[in-house]
């Protein structure tokens, strides 16, 4: 891409699969702590500026009638607010409209020896105030309307002293020397849509090349311009508004692809503290935010050229998943837990063995056991395609074994699995023990992936796979006893696109599967979706989210009768990636059958 220096990590040009920990937006730390409100006042678009006296000044949108400012010397204790400008008393052009207008998104900036306040109007238009006393207390001179459009605005001073008006969805214009207006027409930053096979970001499939929809803020570090904007991506199928960023060597671009910089951040501003730690100030946006509707700060880390994210020692998401910790330190994808006849828990899933790669010749099937879901012991590599494979090696030169699932039936253990590229199979322990040895029961489907077995209360066993396909098994487990069918939700949607399973709980059939929400394998979330039915073949309710970031986990019932789900983390905003986790689920009956959400216990 012309104008962009290749990044040391290649994160900008060729971002790795979102399972990759080093490129995550929210990195994992055992000692991470949740962010908190810095002020117990509900306001939006919180913005902090550090003054020349090392005092911090906070403002944001309250009721739109005035600009209020709080002050702090330590970012912890805040005094105020002081009303530094009133629309009713000081407003001029802002009151020209016949309709009631409101001030929104004020920001404080210290530039050229004094304080400035940028702001927008709810009905559109942006303006600028200048302190005549070099104090944040003012009085402020109204420099009038700067743009007719936009509801938010910001200032950026470059290293050469030029000042730019930044607003809306990423518009930039250089200001006059006197800062009384624009010296040029605004131009909108455009990002580079990004797409490779199986992965596509929002600007690519929407054909919308803006960084975001509002709240533009420009920051420069080590020769790179970072353009931040707020945008709703519907990660986790939620109401979150996130903060995205694109980078460039030139203020006007070309800018890179955009990427998610701060989950639930919305409109942000950046500042450094007295120790030169970089912070983002913001108001929590969306029901998953720990500080929804309240101002907060997050320490940010410049990981590599062009790559910025929250520091690893902070938690940003509320709920049982946001603070989830791994149950073990071995790498795994698509984890599945079941119980043996003696109550022992068994865990299996996609292994990265033997080549430490989930996508290249990972042909081993490993099993772990635990008496309590806490301490896990490796049982064995119970099946190895390079040694035990039959039909699999006739189809693929270097087959990858994916998504094994174990179940105890008819006095022994059975494991279903699939192959990269399509095709599912099953093996059976000939000793009745989890460690085997196992025999190959043959190929179950010619295409598709992610197979599972479900035994109903009448003893009948069903093969479930891919996106909700199902078929009754023969009694001798050698194949299907009926033609396959696909289980759909009552609105015609499939429950998810892969990782389908069925569990019965509280008299209801729960059909689960994984789905990408937001975008596909870039900044979206890989979530566990579910639907509920009274009968195995449906009708199933419209799908709902069970576990955010929990895609291709599977549900199971523990010794105490509680519904749980496995978890491994496969997206940039998951609490961790490719490590085993367990999520306790809260289940309540409602008009759609069962409401299933992560428990906060």
XYZ file of C-alpha atoms in Angstrom:
601
model
C 0.000 0.000 0.000
C 1.583 3.258 -1.092
C 2.501 5.568 1.767
C 2.421 2.901 4.473
C 5.637 1.532 5.934
C 5.522 -2.265 6.358
C 4.933 -2.924 10.038
C 7.454 -4.923 12.025
C 4.655 -7.238 13.146
C 2.897 -7.083 9.757
C -0.256 -6.467 11.760
C -1.514 -3.716 9.459
C -0.700 -5.238 6.084
C -1.365 -8.919 6.771
C -3.188 -9.361 10.087
C -3.049 -12.951 11.315
C -6.047 -15.093 12.191
C -7.832 -13.488 15.176
C -6.956 -16.509 17.350
C -3.406 -15.075 17.476
C -2.597 -13.646 20.893
C 0.028 -11.078 19.906
C -2.361 -9.358 17.487
C -5.337 -9.329 19.875
C -7.141 -6.149 20.839
C -7.569 -7.297 24.442
C -4.459 -9.193 25.498
C -4.570 -11.639 28.394
C -3.014 -11.015 31.801
C -3.549 -13.133 34.897
C -3.458 -9.973 37.034
C -5.801 -7.823 34.912
C -8.285 -5.662 36.813
C -11.622 -4.202 35.640
C -11.749 -0.562 34.620
C -13.826 1.760 36.802
C -15.681 5.029 36.532
C -13.464 7.994 37.217
C -16.492 10.154 37.987
C -19.889 9.137 39.268
C -21.687 11.377 36.784
C -23.437 10.019 33.714
C -22.083 11.739 30.620
C -21.226 10.769 27.073
C -18.203 11.520 24.880
C -15.905 12.004 27.882
C -12.701 13.814 26.972
C -9.613 14.620 29.062
C -6.885 17.154 28.354
C -3.650 17.603 30.330
C -2.806 21.263 30.896
C 0.646 22.849 31.087
C 0.397 22.763 34.884
C 0.004 18.938 34.769
C -3.608 19.261 35.851
C -6.167 17.142 34.013
C -9.396 18.623 32.675
C -12.468 16.512 31.928
C -15.582 17.434 29.985
C -18.304 15.686 28.013
C -21.942 15.826 26.987
C -24.356 16.320 29.919
C -27.639 18.033 29.064
C -26.469 20.183 26.175
C -27.135 23.510 27.885
C -23.542 24.298 28.836
C -19.942 23.126 28.949
C -18.912 21.731 32.317
C -15.333 20.994 33.365
C -13.927 18.858 36.187
C -10.298 19.055 37.330
C -7.907 16.545 38.879
C -4.237 16.361 39.731
C -4.095 12.551 39.812
C -6.884 11.224 37.529
C -8.568 9.782 40.622
C -10.035 12.622 42.678
C -12.028 15.162 40.673
C -13.371 18.570 41.695
C -16.133 20.544 40.043
C -17.895 20.876 37.803
C -17.342 24.453 36.772
C -19.613 25.815 34.058
C -17.188 27.567 31.718
C -19.626 28.379 28.909
C -23.425 28.562 28.794
C -25.514 28.236 25.666
C -28.249 30.448 27.109
C -25.974 33.220 28.389
C -23.060 33.067 25.931
C -24.500 31.537 22.797
C -24.856 33.519 19.576
C -25.212 31.712 16.249
C -26.010 28.483 18.091
C -29.411 29.902 19.054
C -30.353 31.069 15.561
C -32.368 27.962 14.815
C -36.071 28.083 15.583
C -35.757 24.633 17.046
C -34.203 23.992 20.405
C -30.508 23.235 19.984
C -28.074 21.480 22.286
C -24.314 21.446 22.709
C -22.712 18.016 22.348
C -19.290 16.376 22.419
C -17.204 19.238 23.845
C -13.444 18.652 23.947
C -10.745 20.664 25.724
C -7.394 21.267 23.995
C -4.322 23.207 25.077
C -2.707 24.698 21.951
C -0.638 27.829 21.319
C -0.523 28.864 24.967
C -4.237 28.704 25.777
C -7.274 26.453 26.106
C -9.744 25.792 23.315
C -13.080 24.010 23.431
C -14.421 22.320 20.338
C -18.055 21.241 20.242
C -20.938 20.216 18.034
C -24.649 20.884 17.908
C -27.304 18.178 18.038
C -28.924 19.598 14.904
C -25.587 19.744 13.099
C -22.688 22.140 12.901
C -19.455 22.548 14.843
C -17.918 25.491 16.651
C -14.876 26.667 18.604
C -14.310 28.593 21.843
C -11.020 30.264 22.826
C -9.982 31.066 26.386
C -8.917 34.696 26.626
C -7.122 34.185 29.936
C -5.056 31.054 29.152
C -7.146 29.401 31.894
C -9.688 26.652 31.450
C -12.053 28.837 33.477
C -12.164 31.356 30.634
C -13.735 33.687 29.801
C -14.128 32.112 26.359
C -14.465 33.920 23.060
C -16.938 32.394 20.620
C -15.145 32.017 17.284
C -18.373 31.084 15.563
C -19.414 28.222 13.366
C -16.550 26.278 11.834
C -18.552 23.747 9.790
C -22.203 23.427 8.861
C -22.147 19.660 9.291
C -21.017 17.348 12.076
C -22.010 16.935 15.714
C -18.538 16.617 17.190
C -15.165 18.221 16.610
C -11.553 18.013 17.710
C -8.271 19.842 17.211
C -4.917 18.418 16.177
C -1.623 20.317 16.236
C 1.096 18.833 14.052
C 4.818 19.007 14.758
C 5.220 21.975 12.391
C 2.667 23.992 14.369
C -0.144 23.657 11.830
C -3.523 23.082 13.470
C -6.255 20.949 11.933
C -10.000 20.722 12.458
C -10.994 17.066 12.809
C -14.617 16.016 13.049
C -17.424 13.605 12.216
C -16.559 10.432 10.363
C -12.913 11.335 9.814
C -12.921 14.756 8.167
C -9.742 16.875 8.253
C -9.080 20.495 7.298
C -6.163 22.806 8.090
C -7.178 25.900 10.036
C -6.174 29.493 9.430
C -3.249 30.936 11.403
C -5.705 32.814 13.627
C -7.789 29.620 14.118
C -10.956 31.507 13.241
C -11.934 29.176 10.440
C -10.765 26.642 7.875
C -8.031 27.394 5.358
C -9.207 24.611 3.052
C -12.180 22.382 2.360
C -12.464 19.344 4.624
C -11.520 15.990 3.188
C -12.586 12.622 4.591
C -10.064 9.970 5.489
C -10.673 6.762 3.559
C -9.520 3.382 4.770
C -8.337 0.458 2.680
C -10.935 -2.352 2.636
C -9.322 -5.643 3.624
C -10.255 -9.098 2.381
C -8.584 -12.476 1.916
C -10.092 -15.921 1.463
C -12.475 -16.610 4.343
C -11.855 -13.262 6.052
C -13.345 -9.838 5.368
C -13.642 -6.619 7.315
C -16.684 -4.351 7.465
C -15.437 -1.700 5.006
C -14.894 -4.457 2.423
C -18.310 -6.089 2.473
C -20.237 -2.857 3.181
C -18.269 -0.806 0.607
C -18.134 1.962 3.224
C -14.551 3.181 3.478
C -14.857 5.563 6.429
C -12.970 4.877 9.681
C -16.222 5.183 11.630
C -19.441 7.143 11.800
C -18.555 9.885 14.298
C -16.167 11.134 16.969
C -13.016 11.609 14.860
C -9.814 12.172 16.864
C -6.291 12.435 15.445
C -3.103 11.417 17.273
C 0.519 11.281 16.082
C 3.357 9.135 17.386
C 6.722 8.182 15.867
C 5.796 9.460 12.422
C 2.386 7.810 12.239
C -0.977 9.542 12.201
C -3.718 7.597 13.999
C -7.262 8.524 12.991
C -9.807 7.245 15.541
C -13.574 7.099 15.010
C -16.556 5.504 16.739
C -18.605 2.863 14.956
C -21.192 0.194 15.772
C -20.054 -3.234 14.552
C -22.663 -5.427 16.307
C -19.990 -7.580 17.869
C -21.680 -10.197 20.091
C -24.877 -9.069 18.382
C -24.918 -6.223 20.884
C -25.495 -2.472 21.026
C -21.807 -1.728 21.540
C -20.167 1.233 19.831
C -16.456 0.559 19.462
C -13.422 2.677 18.644
C -11.656 2.002 15.363
C -8.406 3.428 14.016
C -6.538 3.678 10.727
C -2.927 4.845 10.333
C -0.881 6.749 7.780
C 2.462 8.459 7.295
C 0.688 11.505 5.858
C -2.054 13.447 7.572
C -4.239 13.242 4.465
C -3.428 9.618 3.742
C -3.474 7.162 2.229
C -4.645 5.485 5.410
C -4.412 1.796 6.193
C -7.181 -0.686 6.784
C -9.079 0.127 9.953
C -8.947 -2.080 13.034
C -10.611 -2.214 16.420
C -8.608 -0.234 18.978
C -10.893 0.037 22.040
C -13.945 -2.189 22.639
C -17.023 -0.284 23.869
C -15.006 2.935 23.610
C -17.104 4.954 21.184
C -15.714 8.472 20.834
C -12.326 8.809 22.541
C -9.525 11.281 23.091
C -5.911 10.465 23.916
C -3.592 12.116 26.402
C -0.426 11.304 28.341
C -0.033 11.503 32.104
C 2.942 12.993 33.959
C 4.814 9.684 33.495
C 4.196 9.743 29.732
C 1.763 6.815 29.926
C -0.718 7.097 27.074
C -4.410 6.968 28.051
C -7.707 6.944 26.209
C -10.554 8.865 27.830
C -14.074 7.799 26.884
C -17.584 7.020 28.088
C -18.611 3.361 28.073
C -20.799 2.538 25.055
C -23.106 -0.459 25.127
C -24.564 -2.904 27.621
C -21.387 -5.013 27.769
C -19.276 -2.053 28.935
C -18.183 -2.064 32.561
C -18.664 1.715 32.619
C -21.682 2.175 30.371
C -22.721 5.863 30.215
C -19.896 6.899 32.582
C -16.450 8.415 31.999
C -13.379 6.263 32.338
C -9.771 6.009 31.216
C -7.790 3.084 29.818
C -3.990 2.879 29.562
C -3.065 2.257 25.930
C -0.061 0.473 24.502
C 1.709 1.118 21.191
C 2.637 -2.495 20.530
C 4.412 -1.922 17.221
C 4.423 0.767 14.510
C 0.797 1.526 13.724
C -0.617 -0.966 16.229
C -2.324 0.465 19.332
C -4.491 -1.360 21.850
C -5.463 -1.286 25.555
C -2.813 -2.418 27.974
C -3.129 -6.088 28.955
C -3.679 -5.418 32.650
C -7.220 -4.033 32.208
C -10.597 -5.739 31.782
C -13.150 -3.926 29.641
C -16.166 -6.227 29.350
C -18.774 -7.031 31.986
C -20.234 -10.470 32.642
C -18.902 -13.933 33.305
C -16.919 -14.033 30.064
C -15.158 -10.661 30.312
C -13.177 -11.783 33.374
C -12.868 -15.458 32.412
C -9.556 -17.215 33.061
C -8.226 -20.389 31.389
C -8.555 -23.700 33.252
C -5.258 -25.031 31.873
C -2.228 -23.854 29.937
C -2.248 -26.239 26.968
C -3.361 -24.923 23.575
C -6.680 -26.108 22.192
C -9.550 -25.148 19.890
C -13.150 -26.403 19.816
C -13.037 -27.917 23.324
C -15.598 -30.504 24.383
C -16.256 -31.907 27.864
C -18.248 -35.030 28.723
C -18.491 -37.375 31.693
C -17.528 -41.021 31.966
C -19.434 -43.737 33.856
C -17.550 -43.004 37.087
C -18.214 -39.250 36.916
C -14.780 -38.337 35.576
C -14.794 -35.373 33.225
C -13.060 -35.819 29.873
C -11.854 -32.969 27.696
C -10.856 -33.154 24.064
C -10.677 -30.739 21.149
C -8.606 -29.638 18.184
C -4.923 -30.042 19.036
C -1.968 -28.176 17.543
C 0.147 -31.338 17.734
C 2.558 -32.419 16.451
C 3.655 -29.283 14.555
C 2.375 -26.595 16.972
C -0.084 -25.452 14.307
C -3.875 -25.788 14.269
C -3.959 -25.528 10.486
C -1.089 -27.709 9.294
C -0.892 -31.521 9.744
C -2.339 -31.422 13.260
C -3.315 -35.091 13.062
C -3.393 -36.120 16.730
C -6.404 -36.614 19.011
C -5.622 -35.870 22.652
C -7.748 -36.448 25.751
C -7.467 -34.964 29.253
C -9.338 -35.931 32.440
C -10.383 -34.200 35.653
C -12.384 -35.145 38.735
C -13.522 -31.574 39.397
C -13.163 -29.434 36.230
C -10.206 -27.658 37.826
C -7.135 -29.891 37.724
C -6.585 -31.549 34.352
C -4.336 -34.534 33.573
C -3.296 -35.623 30.105
C -4.704 -39.089 29.401
C -3.166 -39.913 26.042
C -2.853 -39.200 22.373
C -5.609 -41.717 21.678
C -5.722 -41.516 17.879
C -3.143 -40.415 15.355
C -3.979 -40.175 11.670
C -0.358 -40.782 10.713
C -0.436 -44.122 12.549
C -4.105 -45.123 12.793
C -5.814 -43.351 9.918
C -7.446 -45.366 7.136
C -9.862 -43.624 4.769
C -8.660 -40.204 5.912
C -5.202 -40.645 4.401
C -6.673 -41.718 1.088
C -8.486 -38.390 0.713
C -5.949 -35.867 1.960
C -2.187 -36.071 1.632
C -1.668 -34.319 4.969
C -5.007 -34.502 6.819
C -5.771 -32.226 9.767
C -7.941 -33.666 12.536
C -10.438 -31.128 13.831
C -13.043 -30.780 16.563
C -13.171 -34.219 18.210
C -16.006 -34.821 20.679
C -16.231 -37.716 23.155
C -19.281 -39.495 24.573
C -19.805 -42.648 26.660
C -22.391 -44.952 25.053
C -23.163 -48.661 25.136
C -20.426 -49.383 27.659
C -17.557 -47.623 25.903
C -16.211 -44.302 24.605
C -16.889 -42.950 21.137
C -15.168 -39.951 19.539
C -16.421 -38.093 16.506
C -14.100 -35.842 14.527
C -13.787 -34.027 11.216
C -11.101 -33.240 8.683
C -9.935 -29.932 7.336
C -11.461 -29.675 3.899
C -14.538 -31.675 4.869
C -15.539 -35.152 5.940
C -16.428 -36.544 9.369
C -15.580 -39.806 11.064
C -15.851 -41.721 14.323
C -13.672 -44.001 16.433
C -14.621 -46.437 19.228
C -12.669 -47.563 22.283
C -12.431 -51.363 22.260
C -11.593 -51.550 25.968
C -14.310 -49.344 27.432
C -11.610 -46.972 28.662
C -11.029 -43.395 27.584
C -7.405 -44.078 26.696
C -8.440 -46.764 24.196
C -7.135 -48.275 22.042
C -9.658 -47.129 19.442
C -10.829 -48.641 16.176
C -11.925 -46.655 13.128
C -15.695 -46.832 12.565
C -15.342 -45.276 9.147
C -16.451 -42.176 7.362
C -19.773 -40.689 8.513
C -20.210 -37.823 6.027
C -18.401 -37.065 2.793
C -18.432 -33.313 3.342
C -18.872 -30.804 6.188
C -17.123 -30.583 9.559
C -17.760 -30.445 13.319
C -19.588 -33.624 14.277
C -21.203 -34.556 17.572
C -23.285 -37.354 19.107
C -26.447 -36.811 21.148
C -28.297 -39.526 23.069
C -31.913 -38.770 23.890
C -33.671 -39.962 27.021
C -35.135 -42.967 25.178
C -31.632 -44.176 24.340
C -31.712 -43.227 20.675
C -28.442 -41.748 19.398
C -28.219 -38.973 16.800
C -25.344 -37.651 14.709
C -25.279 -33.824 14.667
C -22.869 -31.782 12.570
C -21.894 -28.547 10.796
C -24.743 -25.996 11.072
C -27.554 -28.099 12.536
C -27.653 -31.152 10.304
C -28.895 -34.270 12.090
C -29.546 -37.954 11.432
C -30.635 -40.882 13.619
C -27.888 -43.476 14.091
C -28.258 -47.213 13.550
C -28.308 -49.240 16.735
C -24.910 -50.745 15.911
C -23.507 -47.236 15.297
C -22.255 -48.111 11.819
C -24.118 -45.361 9.992
C -27.321 -43.369 9.637
C -30.734 -44.974 10.067
C -32.437 -42.159 8.141
C -31.746 -39.425 5.640
C -30.143 -36.349 7.191
C -32.149 -33.174 7.725
C -31.234 -29.648 8.799
C -32.690 -28.080 11.937
C -33.661 -24.455 11.349
C -35.034 -21.771 13.601
C -38.663 -20.726 13.232
C -37.603 -17.604 11.309
C -35.782 -19.717 8.727
C -32.281 -18.916 9.989
C -29.761 -21.564 10.886
C -28.569 -21.394 14.484
C -24.958 -20.924 13.396
C -22.628 -21.914 10.594
C -20.461 -24.537 12.329
C -19.897 -26.456 15.558
C -23.496 -27.695 15.959
C -24.438 -29.761 19.023
C -27.548 -30.677 21.010
C -28.014 -30.957 24.770
C -31.232 -31.504 26.699
C -31.806 -29.411 29.809
C -34.913 -28.718 31.877
C -36.956 -30.734 29.423
C -35.901 -28.601 26.443
C -33.683 -29.411 23.489
C -30.931 -26.836 23.101
C -29.370 -26.595 19.650
C -26.107 -24.668 19.677
C -23.619 -23.562 17.030
C -20.956 -20.948 16.352
C -21.397 -17.720 14.403
C -19.289 -14.690 13.525
C -21.002 -11.429 14.501
C -19.743 -8.058 13.283
C -17.373 -9.075 10.531
C -15.759 -12.347 9.535
C -12.461 -13.297 11.198
C -11.116 -9.754 11.467
C -12.618 -7.670 14.298
C -15.913 -9.498 14.764
C -16.736 -11.922 17.555
C -16.941 -15.704 17.311
C -20.010 -16.352 19.448
C -21.980 -19.334 20.697
C -25.587 -19.084 19.539
C -28.508 -21.280 20.563
C -32.153 -22.098 19.867
C -34.641 -24.090 21.946
C -37.376 -26.622 21.102
C -39.809 -28.934 22.874
C -39.198 -31.668 20.296
C -35.869 -32.816 18.916
C -36.735 -31.980 15.319
C -38.274 -28.670 16.268
C -39.687 -26.179 15.720
C -36.793 -24.243 17.249
C -37.033 -20.694 18.524
C -35.200 -17.843 16.797
C -31.539 -18.007 17.704
C -30.052 -16.003 20.549
C -26.584 -15.376 21.929
C -25.545 -17.743 24.718
C -21.822 -17.044 25.196
C -20.056 -14.015 23.695
C -16.698 -15.019 22.198
C -17.721 -18.624 22.909
C -18.091 -19.912 19.344
C -17.635 -23.666 18.969
C -17.824 -24.268 22.614
C -20.242 -27.020 23.602
C -22.651 -27.197 26.523
C -22.582 -29.928 29.166
C -24.165 -30.630 32.558
C -21.882 -30.884 35.590
C -22.208 -33.142 38.654
C -24.430 -30.570 40.371
C -26.869 -30.343 37.475
C -25.636 -26.970 36.294
C -25.425 -26.133 32.607
C -21.958 -25.115 31.487
C -20.164 -24.376 28.256
C -16.635 -24.955 27.098
C -14.697 -21.976 25.732
C -11.424 -21.367 23.915
C -11.344 -17.796 22.560
C -11.076 -17.185 18.833
C -11.436 -13.436 18.291
C -9.497 -10.238 18.994
C -11.696 -9.163 21.922
C -12.031 -12.523 23.703
C -10.580 -12.692 27.236
C -7.888 -15.059 25.909
C -7.251 -17.183 22.826
C -6.773 -20.926 22.085
C -6.788 -21.936 25.747
C -9.466 -24.055 27.457
C -12.089 -22.316 29.562
C -15.419 -23.128 31.186
C -18.384 -20.759 31.437
C -21.105 -21.343 34.030
C -24.480 -20.596 32.467
C -27.546 -19.040 34.022
C -30.726 -20.617 32.679
C -34.221 -19.233 33.172
C -37.472 -20.166 31.509
C -39.075 -17.457 29.389
C -41.595 -17.052 26.569
C -39.064 -18.429 24.072
C -38.265 -21.540 26.078
C -35.019 -20.888 27.898
C -32.947 -17.744 28.368
C -29.284 -18.779 28.567
C -26.575 -16.278 29.521
C -23.193 -16.488 31.261
C -23.521 -16.456 35.026
C -21.827 -13.668 36.955
C -20.965 -16.047 39.826
